[in-house]
PDB file of C-alpha atoms in Angstrom:
ATOM      1  CA  UNK A   1       0.000   0.000   0.000  1.00 61.00           C
ATOM      2  CA  UNK A   2       2.901   2.359   0.749  1.00 67.00           C
ATOM      3  CA  UNK A   3       4.249   1.853  -2.787  1.00 78.00           C
ATOM      4  CA  UNK A   4       0.860   2.753  -4.224  1.00 79.00           C
ATOM      5  CA  UNK A   5       0.686   5.925  -2.152  1.00 82.00           C
ATOM      6  CA  UNK A   6       4.219   6.903  -3.229  1.00 86.00           C
ATOM      7  CA  UNK A   7       3.267   6.288  -6.871  1.00 85.00           C
ATOM      8  CA  UNK A   8       0.157   8.436  -6.586  1.00 89.00           C
ATOM      9  CA  UNK A   9       2.028  11.165  -4.731  1.00 90.00           C
ATOM     10  CA  UNK A  10       4.567  11.263  -7.572  1.00 91.00           C
ATOM     11  CA  UNK A  11       1.788  11.850 -10.121  1.00 93.00           C
ATOM     12  CA  UNK A  12      -0.036  14.414  -7.999  1.00 92.00           C
ATOM     13  CA  UNK A  13       3.226  16.325  -7.361  1.00 93.00           C
ATOM     14  CA  UNK A  14       3.444  17.270 -11.059  1.00 94.00           C
ATOM     15  CA  UNK A  15       2.614  20.909 -11.791  1.00 94.00           C
ATOM     16  CA  UNK A  16      -1.096  21.356 -12.429  1.00 94.00           C
ATOM     17  CA  UNK A  17      -2.184  17.888 -11.288  1.00 96.00           C
ATOM     18  CA  UNK A  18      -5.020  18.345  -8.779  1.00 95.00           C
ATOM     19  CA  UNK A  19      -5.132  14.713  -7.802  1.00 94.00           C
ATOM     20  CA  UNK A  20      -4.373  11.141  -8.755  1.00 95.00           C
ATOM     21  CA  UNK A  21      -6.126   7.955  -7.812  1.00 95.00           C
ATOM     22  CA  UNK A  22      -6.371   4.253  -8.410  1.00 95.00           C
ATOM     23  CA  UNK A  23      -9.851   3.159  -9.383  1.00 96.00           C
ATOM     24  CA  UNK A  24     -11.480  -0.233  -9.717  1.00 94.00           C
ATOM     25  CA  UNK A  25     -12.379  -0.294 -13.421  1.00 93.00           C
ATOM     26  CA  UNK A  26     -15.350  -2.631 -13.121  1.00 90.00           C
ATOM     27  CA  UNK A  27     -16.841  -1.075  -9.959  1.00 92.00           C
ATOM     28  CA  UNK A  28     -15.951   2.605 -10.367  1.00 94.00           C
ATOM     29  CA  UNK A  29     -14.810   2.757  -6.738  1.00 94.00           C
ATOM     30  CA  UNK A  30     -11.712   4.473  -5.345  1.00 94.00           C
ATOM     31  CA  UNK A  31      -8.894   2.105  -4.309  1.00 93.00           C
ATOM     32  CA  UNK A  32      -6.401   4.776  -3.223  1.00 92.00           C
ATOM     33  CA  UNK A  33      -6.096   8.492  -3.824  1.00 91.00           C
ATOM     34  CA  UNK A  34      -3.940  11.562  -3.430  1.00 90.00           C
ATOM     35  CA  UNK A  35      -6.304  14.464  -4.048  1.00 90.00           C
ATOM     36  CA  UNK A  36      -6.404  18.189  -3.427  1.00 89.00           C
ATOM     37  CA  UNK A  37      -9.342  19.681  -1.561  1.00 87.00           C
ATOM     38  CA  UNK A  38     -12.302  20.288  -3.824  1.00 89.00           C
ATOM     39  CA  UNK A  39     -11.812  17.203  -6.000  1.00 91.00           C
ATOM     40  CA  UNK A  40     -14.732  14.811  -5.570  1.00 93.00           C
ATOM     41  CA  UNK A  41     -12.878  11.508  -5.742  1.00 93.00           C
ATOM     42  CA  UNK A  42     -15.992   9.337  -5.684  1.00 93.00           C
ATOM     43  CA  UNK A  43     -17.519  11.191  -8.639  1.00 95.00           C
ATOM     44  CA  UNK A  44     -14.293  11.192 -10.651  1.00 95.00           C
ATOM     45  CA  UNK A  45     -13.770   7.472 -10.032  1.00 96.00           C
ATOM     46  CA  UNK A  46     -17.313   6.527 -11.004  1.00 95.00           C
ATOM     47  CA  UNK A  47     -17.405   8.665 -14.149  1.00 95.00           C
ATOM     48  CA  UNK A  48     -13.857   7.871 -15.318  1.00 95.00           C
ATOM     49  CA  UNK A  49     -14.408   4.117 -15.052  1.00 95.00           C
ATOM     50  CA  UNK A  50     -17.705   4.443 -16.912  1.00 94.00           C
ATOM     51  CA  UNK A  51     -16.076   6.488 -19.685  1.00 94.00           C
ATOM     52  CA  UNK A  52     -13.151   4.093 -19.988  1.00 94.00           C
ATOM     53  CA  UNK A  53     -15.510   1.106 -20.130  1.00 92.00           C
ATOM     54  CA  UNK A  54     -17.510   2.697 -22.959  1.00 92.00           C
ATOM     55  CA  UNK A  55     -14.339   3.700 -24.766  1.00 93.00           C
ATOM     56  CA  UNK A  56     -12.991   0.157 -24.523  1.00 92.00           C
ATOM     57  CA  UNK A  57     -16.238  -1.263 -25.910  1.00 92.00           C
ATOM     58  CA  UNK A  58     -16.180   1.308 -28.708  1.00 94.00           C
ATOM     59  CA  UNK A  59     -12.636   0.474 -29.802  1.00 94.00           C
ATOM     60  CA  UNK A  60     -13.423  -3.233 -29.516  1.00 93.00           C
ATOM     61  CA  UNK A  61     -16.466  -2.800 -31.771  1.00 94.00           C
ATOM     62  CA  UNK A  62     -14.332  -0.876 -34.251  1.00 94.00           C
ATOM     63  CA  UNK A  63     -11.790  -3.716 -34.327  1.00 95.00           C
ATOM     64  CA  UNK A  64      -9.117  -1.602 -32.677  1.00 93.00           C
ATOM     65  CA  UNK A  65      -6.890  -2.558 -29.735  1.00 92.00           C
ATOM     66  CA  UNK A  66      -7.866  -1.463 -26.225  1.00 90.00           C
ATOM     67  CA  UNK A  67      -7.016   2.185 -25.447  1.00 91.00           C
ATOM     68  CA  UNK A  68      -3.757   2.791 -23.596  1.00 92.00           C
ATOM     69  CA  UNK A  69      -4.687   6.218 -22.350  1.00 94.00           C
ATOM     70  CA  UNK A  70      -7.824   8.366 -22.220  1.00 95.00           C
ATOM     71  CA  UNK A  71      -7.395  12.138 -22.296  1.00 95.00           C
ATOM     72  CA  UNK A  72     -10.584  14.149 -21.841  1.00 94.00           C
ATOM     73  CA  UNK A  73      -9.802  17.820 -22.396  1.00 94.00           C
ATOM     74  CA  UNK A  74     -12.152  20.460 -21.038  1.00 93.00           C
ATOM     75  CA  UNK A  75     -12.016  24.238 -20.870  1.00 93.00           C
ATOM     76  CA  UNK A  76     -10.575  24.387 -17.353  1.00 92.00           C
ATOM     77  CA  UNK A  77      -8.666  21.133 -17.158  1.00 94.00           C
ATOM     78  CA  UNK A  78      -8.249  17.545 -18.192  1.00 95.00           C
ATOM     79  CA  UNK A  79      -9.077  14.062 -17.029  1.00 96.00           C
ATOM     80  CA  UNK A  80      -6.500  11.387 -17.750  1.00 96.00           C
ATOM     81  CA  UNK A  81      -7.011   7.656 -17.270  1.00 96.00           C
ATOM     82  CA  UNK A  82      -4.627   4.776 -17.929  1.00 96.00           C
ATOM     83  CA  UNK A  83      -5.655   1.109 -17.605  1.00 95.00           C
ATOM     84  CA  UNK A  84      -3.323  -0.972 -15.449  1.00 92.00           C
ATOM     85  CA  UNK A  85      -3.370  -4.631 -14.577  1.00 80.00           C
ATOM     86  CA  UNK A  86      -6.060  -6.433 -12.628  1.00 81.00           C
ATOM     87  CA  UNK A  87      -9.002  -4.233 -13.463  1.00 90.00           C
ATOM     88  CA  UNK A  88      -7.370  -1.055 -12.150  1.00 94.00           C
ATOM     89  CA  UNK A  89      -7.257   2.434 -13.651  1.00 96.00           C
ATOM     90  CA  UNK A  90      -4.761   5.179 -12.842  1.00 96.00           C
ATOM     91  CA  UNK A  91      -6.727   8.429 -13.008  1.00 96.00           C
ATOM     92  CA  UNK A  92      -5.567  12.042 -12.741  1.00 96.00           C
ATOM     93  CA  UNK A  93      -7.397  15.372 -12.705  1.00 96.00           C
ATOM     94  CA  UNK A  94      -5.401  18.352 -13.944  1.00 96.00           C
ATOM     95  CA  UNK A  95      -5.747  22.075 -14.497  1.00 95.00           C
ATOM     96  CA  UNK A  96      -5.645  23.544 -18.021  1.00 95.00           C
ATOM     97  CA  UNK A  97      -1.995  24.600 -17.699  1.00 94.00           C
ATOM     98  CA  UNK A  98      -0.712  21.313 -16.249  1.00 94.00           C
ATOM     99  CA  UNK A  99       2.396  19.580 -17.532  1.00 93.00           C
ATOM    100  CA  UNK A 100       0.362  16.919 -19.326  1.00 94.00           C
ATOM    101  CA  UNK A 101       3.308  15.221 -21.009  1.00 94.00           C
ATOM    102  CA  UNK A 102       5.009  14.508 -17.721  1.00 94.00           C
ATOM    103  CA  UNK A 103       1.693  13.510 -16.130  1.00 94.00           C
ATOM    104  CA  UNK A 104       1.055  10.977 -18.902  1.00 94.00           C
ATOM    105  CA  UNK A 105       4.579   9.548 -18.567  1.00 94.00           C
ATOM    106  CA  UNK A 106       4.262   9.166 -14.799  1.00 93.00           C
ATOM    107  CA  UNK A 107       0.800   7.595 -15.125  1.00 94.00           C
ATOM    108  CA  UNK A 108       1.999   5.066 -17.717  1.00 93.00           C
ATOM    109  CA  UNK A 109       4.951   4.293 -15.437  1.00 91.00           C
ATOM    110  CA  UNK A 110       2.570   3.879 -12.488  1.00 90.00           C
ATOM    111  CA  UNK A 111       0.366   1.538 -14.534  1.00 91.00           C
ATOM    112  CA  UNK A 112       3.384  -0.570 -15.508  1.00 89.00           C
ATOM    113  CA  UNK A 113       4.481  -0.732 -11.862  1.00 85.00           C
ATOM    114  CA  UNK A 114       1.103  -2.154 -10.913  1.00 82.00           C
ATOM    115  CA  UNK A 115       1.391  -5.102 -13.346  1.00 73.00           C
TER     116      UNK A 115
ATOM    117  CA  UNK E   1     -41.660   4.572 -13.113  1.00 82.00           C
ATOM    118  CA  UNK E   2     -44.582   5.029 -10.707  1.00 84.00           C
ATOM    119  CA  UNK E   3     -44.698   7.027  -7.499  1.00 85.00           C
ATOM    120  CA  UNK E   4     -47.259   7.551  -4.764  1.00 83.00           C
ATOM    121  CA  UNK E   5     -46.359  11.238  -4.502  1.00 85.00           C
ATOM    122  CA  UNK E   6     -45.477  13.381  -7.529  1.00 88.00           C
ATOM    123  CA  UNK E   7     -42.517  15.240  -5.951  1.00 92.00           C
ATOM    124  CA  UNK E   8     -40.597  11.930  -5.784  1.00 94.00           C
ATOM    125  CA  UNK E   9     -40.762  11.571  -9.585  1.00 93.00           C
ATOM    126  CA  UNK E  10     -38.162  14.060 -10.914  1.00 95.00           C
ATOM    127  CA  UNK E  11     -35.309  13.041  -8.544  1.00 96.00           C
ATOM    128  CA  UNK E  12     -36.011   9.348  -9.190  1.00 96.00           C
ATOM    129  CA  UNK E  13     -36.264   9.908 -12.941  1.00 95.00           C
ATOM    130  CA  UNK E  14     -32.919  11.715 -12.924  1.00 95.00           C
ATOM    131  CA  UNK E  15     -31.336   8.880 -10.904  1.00 96.00           C
ATOM    132  CA  UNK E  16     -32.671   6.270 -13.330  1.00 96.00           C
ATOM    133  CA  UNK E  17     -31.346   8.015 -16.418  1.00 95.00           C
ATOM    134  CA  UNK E  18     -27.929   8.802 -14.913  1.00 94.00           C
ATOM    135  CA  UNK E  19     -27.241   5.512 -13.154  1.00 94.00           C
ATOM    136  CA  UNK E  20     -28.820   3.137 -15.722  1.00 93.00           C
ATOM    137  CA  UNK E  21     -30.348   1.168 -12.835  1.00 95.00           C
ATOM    138  CA  UNK E  22     -32.825  -1.507 -13.949  1.00 94.00           C
ATOM    139  CA  UNK E  23     -35.100  -1.842 -10.930  1.00 94.00           C
ATOM    140  CA  UNK E  24     -35.660   0.658  -8.138  1.00 95.00           C
ATOM    141  CA  UNK E  25     -37.856   0.474  -5.094  1.00 94.00           C
ATOM    142  CA  UNK E  26     -38.213   3.345  -2.629  1.00 95.00           C
ATOM    143  CA  UNK E  27     -39.977   2.511   0.610  1.00 92.00           C
ATOM    144  CA  UNK E  28     -40.365   3.683   4.152  1.00 90.00           C
ATOM    145  CA  UNK E  29     -38.413   1.886   6.857  1.00 85.00           C
ATOM    146  CA  UNK E  30     -41.651   0.058   7.692  1.00 82.00           C
ATOM    147  CA  UNK E  31     -41.703  -1.384   4.174  1.00 82.00           C
ATOM    148  CA  UNK E  32     -44.455   0.800   2.681  1.00 86.00           C
ATOM    149  CA  UNK E  33     -43.646   1.362  -0.990  1.00 90.00           C
ATOM    150  CA  UNK E  34     -43.302   5.008  -2.079  1.00 92.00           C
ATOM    151  CA  UNK E  35     -42.115   4.532  -5.652  1.00 93.00           C
ATOM    152  CA  UNK E  36     -41.061   1.785  -7.993  1.00 92.00           C
ATOM    153  CA  UNK E  37     -39.473   1.395 -11.400  1.00 94.00           C
ATOM    154  CA  UNK E  38     -39.140  -1.771 -13.447  1.00 91.00           C
ATOM    155  CA  UNK E  39     -41.343  -4.114 -11.443  1.00 88.00           C
ATOM    156  CA  UNK E  40     -44.207  -5.623 -13.409  1.00 82.00           C
ATOM    157  CA  UNK E  41     -46.076  -7.446 -10.644  1.00 80.00           C
ATOM    158  CA  UNK E  42     -47.296  -6.173  -7.291  1.00 77.00           C
ATOM    159  CA  UNK E  43     -46.307  -9.496  -5.705  1.00 74.00           C
ATOM    160  CA  UNK E  44     -42.664  -8.909  -6.669  1.00 85.00           C
ATOM    161  CA  UNK E  45     -42.787  -5.425  -5.139  1.00 86.00           C
ATOM    162  CA  UNK E  46     -44.289  -6.683  -1.913  1.00 85.00           C
ATOM    163  CA  UNK E  47     -41.666  -9.433  -1.620  1.00 88.00           C
ATOM    164  CA  UNK E  48     -38.776  -7.106  -2.478  1.00 89.00           C
ATOM    165  CA  UNK E  49     -39.932  -4.391  -0.070  1.00 88.00           C
ATOM    166  CA  UNK E  50     -40.350  -6.853   2.792  1.00 89.00           C
ATOM    167  CA  UNK E  51     -36.957  -8.445   2.118  1.00 90.00           C
ATOM    168  CA  UNK E  52     -35.253  -5.051   1.669  1.00 89.00           C
ATOM    169  CA  UNK E  53     -36.649  -3.694   4.932  1.00 89.00           C
ATOM    170  CA  UNK E  54     -35.571  -6.925   6.645  1.00 90.00           C
ATOM    171  CA  UNK E  55     -32.036  -6.680   5.283  1.00 90.00           C
ATOM    172  CA  UNK E  56     -31.684  -3.069   6.457  1.00 90.00           C
ATOM    173  CA  UNK E  57     -32.999  -3.989   9.906  1.00 90.00           C
ATOM    174  CA  UNK E  58     -30.592  -6.957  10.127  1.00 91.00           C
ATOM    175  CA  UNK E  59     -27.533  -4.959   9.046  1.00 90.00           C
ATOM    176  CA  UNK E  60     -28.454  -2.142  11.448  1.00 89.00           C
ATOM    177  CA  UNK E  61     -28.396  -4.711  14.235  1.00 90.00           C
ATOM    178  CA  UNK E  62     -25.021  -6.065  13.074  1.00 91.00           C
ATOM    179  CA  UNK E  63     -23.735  -2.459  13.044  1.00 90.00           C
ATOM    180  CA  UNK E  64     -25.001  -1.995  16.576  1.00 90.00           C
ATOM    181  CA  UNK E  65     -23.163  -5.152  17.710  1.00 91.00           C
ATOM    182  CA  UNK E  66     -19.983  -3.815  16.083  1.00 91.00           C
ATOM    183  CA  UNK E  67     -20.380  -0.456  17.784  1.00 90.00           C
ATOM    184  CA  UNK E  68     -20.948   1.292  14.453  1.00 86.00           C
ATOM    185  CA  UNK E  69     -23.635   3.977  14.215  1.00 83.00           C
ATOM    186  CA  UNK E  70     -24.856   2.650  10.867  1.00 81.00           C
ATOM    187  CA  UNK E  71     -23.773   1.046   7.604  1.00 83.00           C
ATOM    188  CA  UNK E  72     -24.092   3.463   4.704  1.00 82.00           C
ATOM    189  CA  UNK E  73     -25.056   0.939   2.087  1.00 90.00           C
ATOM    190  CA  UNK E  74     -25.028  -2.750   1.305  1.00 91.00           C
ATOM    191  CA  UNK E  75     -23.942  -4.076  -2.082  1.00 93.00           C
ATOM    192  CA  UNK E  76     -24.289  -7.611  -3.418  1.00 91.00           C
ATOM    193  CA  UNK E  77     -22.472  -8.201  -6.680  1.00 88.00           C
ATOM    194  CA  UNK E  78     -23.663 -11.111  -8.784  1.00 86.00           C
ATOM    195  CA  UNK E  79     -22.521 -12.444 -12.147  1.00 85.00           C
ATOM    196  CA  UNK E  80     -24.866 -10.323 -14.222  1.00 89.00           C
ATOM    197  CA  UNK E  81     -26.642  -8.129 -11.711  1.00 93.00           C
ATOM    198  CA  UNK E  82     -25.783  -6.151  -8.604  1.00 94.00           C
ATOM    199  CA  UNK E  83     -28.000  -5.182  -5.699  1.00 94.00           C
ATOM    200  CA  UNK E  84     -27.575  -1.899  -3.819  1.00 96.00           C
ATOM    201  CA  UNK E  85     -29.559  -1.281  -0.638  1.00 95.00           C
ATOM    202  CA  UNK E  86     -29.309   1.842   1.478  1.00 94.00           C
ATOM    203  CA  UNK E  87     -31.363   3.624   4.115  1.00 93.00           C
ATOM    204  CA  UNK E  88     -31.431   7.406   3.953  1.00 93.00           C
ATOM    205  CA  UNK E  89     -33.101  10.290   5.751  1.00 91.00           C
ATOM    206  CA  UNK E  90     -35.763  12.435   4.103  1.00 91.00           C
ATOM    207  CA  UNK E  91     -37.994  15.174   5.529  1.00 88.00           C
ATOM    208  CA  UNK E  92     -40.682  12.457   5.543  1.00 87.00           C
ATOM    209  CA  UNK E  93     -38.620  10.141   7.741  1.00 89.00           C
ATOM    210  CA  UNK E  94     -36.151   7.336   7.059  1.00 91.00           C
ATOM    211  CA  UNK E  95     -36.577   5.652   3.697  1.00 93.00           C
ATOM    212  CA  UNK E  96     -34.949   2.638   2.100  1.00 94.00           C
ATOM    213  CA  UNK E  97     -33.815   2.305  -1.504  1.00 95.00           C
ATOM    214  CA  UNK E  98     -33.369  -1.039  -3.219  1.00 95.00           C
ATOM    215  CA  UNK E  99     -31.617  -0.780  -6.576  1.00 96.00           C
ATOM    216  CA  UNK E 100     -30.858  -3.581  -9.041  1.00 95.00           C
ATOM    217  CA  UNK E 101     -28.279  -2.756 -11.701  1.00 95.00           C
ATOM    218  CA  UNK E 102     -26.739  -4.640 -14.598  1.00 94.00           C
ATOM    219  CA  UNK E 103     -23.417  -4.842 -16.381  1.00 90.00           C
ATOM    220  CA  UNK E 104     -24.069  -1.609 -18.284  1.00 89.00           C
ATOM    221  CA  UNK E 105     -23.287   0.440 -15.180  1.00 93.00           C
ATOM    222  CA  UNK E 106     -21.129   0.221 -12.052  1.00 93.00           C
ATOM    223  CA  UNK E 107     -21.709   0.309  -8.329  1.00 94.00           C
ATOM    224  CA  UNK E 108     -19.674   3.528  -8.263  1.00 94.00           C
ATOM    225  CA  UNK E 109     -22.090   5.269 -10.620  1.00 95.00           C
ATOM    226  CA  UNK E 110     -25.100   3.943  -8.705  1.00 96.00           C
ATOM    227  CA  UNK E 111     -23.624   5.209  -5.420  1.00 94.00           C
ATOM    228  CA  UNK E 112     -22.726   8.578  -6.902  1.00 94.00           C
ATOM    229  CA  UNK E 113     -26.143   9.325  -8.376  1.00 96.00           C
ATOM    230  CA  UNK E 114     -27.943   7.771  -5.419  1.00 96.00           C
ATOM    231  CA  UNK E 115     -26.299  10.386  -3.185  1.00 94.00           C
ATOM    232  CA  UNK E 116     -27.506  13.113  -5.533  1.00 95.00           C
ATOM    233  CA  UNK E 117     -31.035  11.677  -5.582  1.00 96.00           C
ATOM    234  CA  UNK E 118     -31.138  11.724  -1.765  1.00 95.00           C
ATOM    235  CA  UNK E 119     -30.156  15.411  -1.764  1.00 95.00           C
ATOM    236  CA  UNK E 120     -32.746  16.211  -4.460  1.00 95.00           C
ATOM    237  CA  UNK E 121     -35.473  14.341  -2.569  1.00 94.00           C
ATOM    238  CA  UNK E 122     -34.635  16.253   0.605  1.00 93.00           C
ATOM    239  CA  UNK E 123     -34.890  19.536  -1.308  1.00 93.00           C
ATOM    240  CA  UNK E 124     -38.066  18.593  -3.169  1.00 92.00           C
ATOM    241  CA  UNK E 125     -40.088  17.276  -0.222  1.00 87.00           C
ATOM    242  CA  UNK E 126     -43.018  19.576   0.539  1.00 85.00           C
ATOM    243  CA  UNK E 127     -44.023  20.350   4.107  1.00 74.00           C
ATOM    244  CA  UNK E 128     -45.960  17.392   5.413  1.00 69.00           C
ATOM    245  CA  UNK E 129     -49.689  17.857   5.640  1.00 64.00           C
ATOM    246  CA  UNK E 130     -51.304  16.346   8.723  1.00 59.00           C
ATOM    247  CA  UNK E 131     -52.898  12.989   7.974  1.00 61.00           C
ATOM    248  CA  UNK E 132     -56.232  11.864   9.270  1.00 60.00           C
ATOM    249  CA  UNK E 133     -56.535   8.675  11.272  1.00 63.00           C
ATOM    250  CA  UNK E 134     -56.370   5.367   9.404  1.00 61.00           C
ATOM    251  CA  UNK E 135     -59.895   4.025   9.513  1.00 67.00           C
ATOM    252  CA  UNK E 136     -60.910   0.477   8.754  1.00 69.00           C
ATOM    253  CA  UNK E 137     -63.588   1.595   6.300  1.00 68.00           C
ATOM    254  CA  UNK E 138     -60.987   3.552   4.291  1.00 71.00           C
ATOM    255  CA  UNK E 139     -58.295   0.894   4.355  1.00 68.00           C
ATOM    256  CA  UNK E 140     -59.337  -1.010   1.237  1.00 71.00           C
ATOM    257  CA  UNK E 141     -59.893   2.199  -0.711  1.00 70.00           C
ATOM    258  CA  UNK E 142     -56.466   3.573   0.318  1.00 71.00           C
ATOM    259  CA  UNK E 143     -54.787   0.268  -0.495  1.00 69.00           C
ATOM    260  CA  UNK E 144     -56.411   0.131  -3.930  1.00 73.00           C
ATOM    261  CA  UNK E 145     -55.430   3.744  -4.600  1.00 73.00           C
ATOM    262  CA  UNK E 146     -51.794   2.974  -3.730  1.00 72.00           C
ATOM    263  CA  UNK E 147     -51.750  -0.141  -5.926  1.00 71.00           C
ATOM    264  CA  UNK E 148     -53.280   1.847  -8.764  1.00 73.00           C
ATOM    265  CA  UNK E 149     -50.615   4.566  -8.404  1.00 71.00           C
ATOM    266  CA  UNK E 150     -47.792   2.028  -8.326  1.00 71.00           C
ATOM    267  CA  UNK E 151     -49.052  -0.401 -10.963  1.00 69.00           C
ATOM    268  CA  UNK E 152     -51.715   1.424 -12.894  1.00 65.00           C
ATOM    269  CA  UNK E 153     -54.406  -1.092 -12.103  1.00 55.00           C
TER     270      UNK E 153
END
């Protein structure tokens, strides 16, 4: 559990990242999180897992491989989600000016570490 | 969806569309049905409401034995369906929700939008009007009116 917390802290320490969490992909429940105040972890977990599930079914129906990363860009920020092993998602919420490249790299690294 | 009182409709409708739940039963803690969605037979509703109220009462007792004030919710996850049961406070007293959901949604989504429905119900509840005494001669009429509201027959 300590390793997971360290991994999440590393993602959430990146400039502009408002929080990172591990989410159960099939349940949409939070496994572990490192969030700033004002981020509704339960809502983010539930909606991110739902989006990723629909995206996976969409790519499957289109004959494409499963998505490696989901980047939902909004006016005031982004939602990033990366599937990891054992039905787990690494999810991050960022501001609009976040260092998204570094966030994506750290999230992919975190997902690999969970395999 | 059918409700005994119209103000319950919009919050429940919103919950149904957001959570993709398949069956929903809202009842008082005594087991009296307030609203239902997805049930086709009154017998199923009566059985589900009695069992749901029993489950909530049993888990409340287990919580008491454990020194917990209450359990927030109870989830059973099956192969194709999940069952979510939770008691919640409304201005009309403590109610129980029994929600059956399928593989097209998740327990996280059901929990999230259930919380919002509880808040919307609390905001939408009108001030309670005093009720007259329950009289034996009115019982059958009241029962039939409730069944008609919940099942349209």
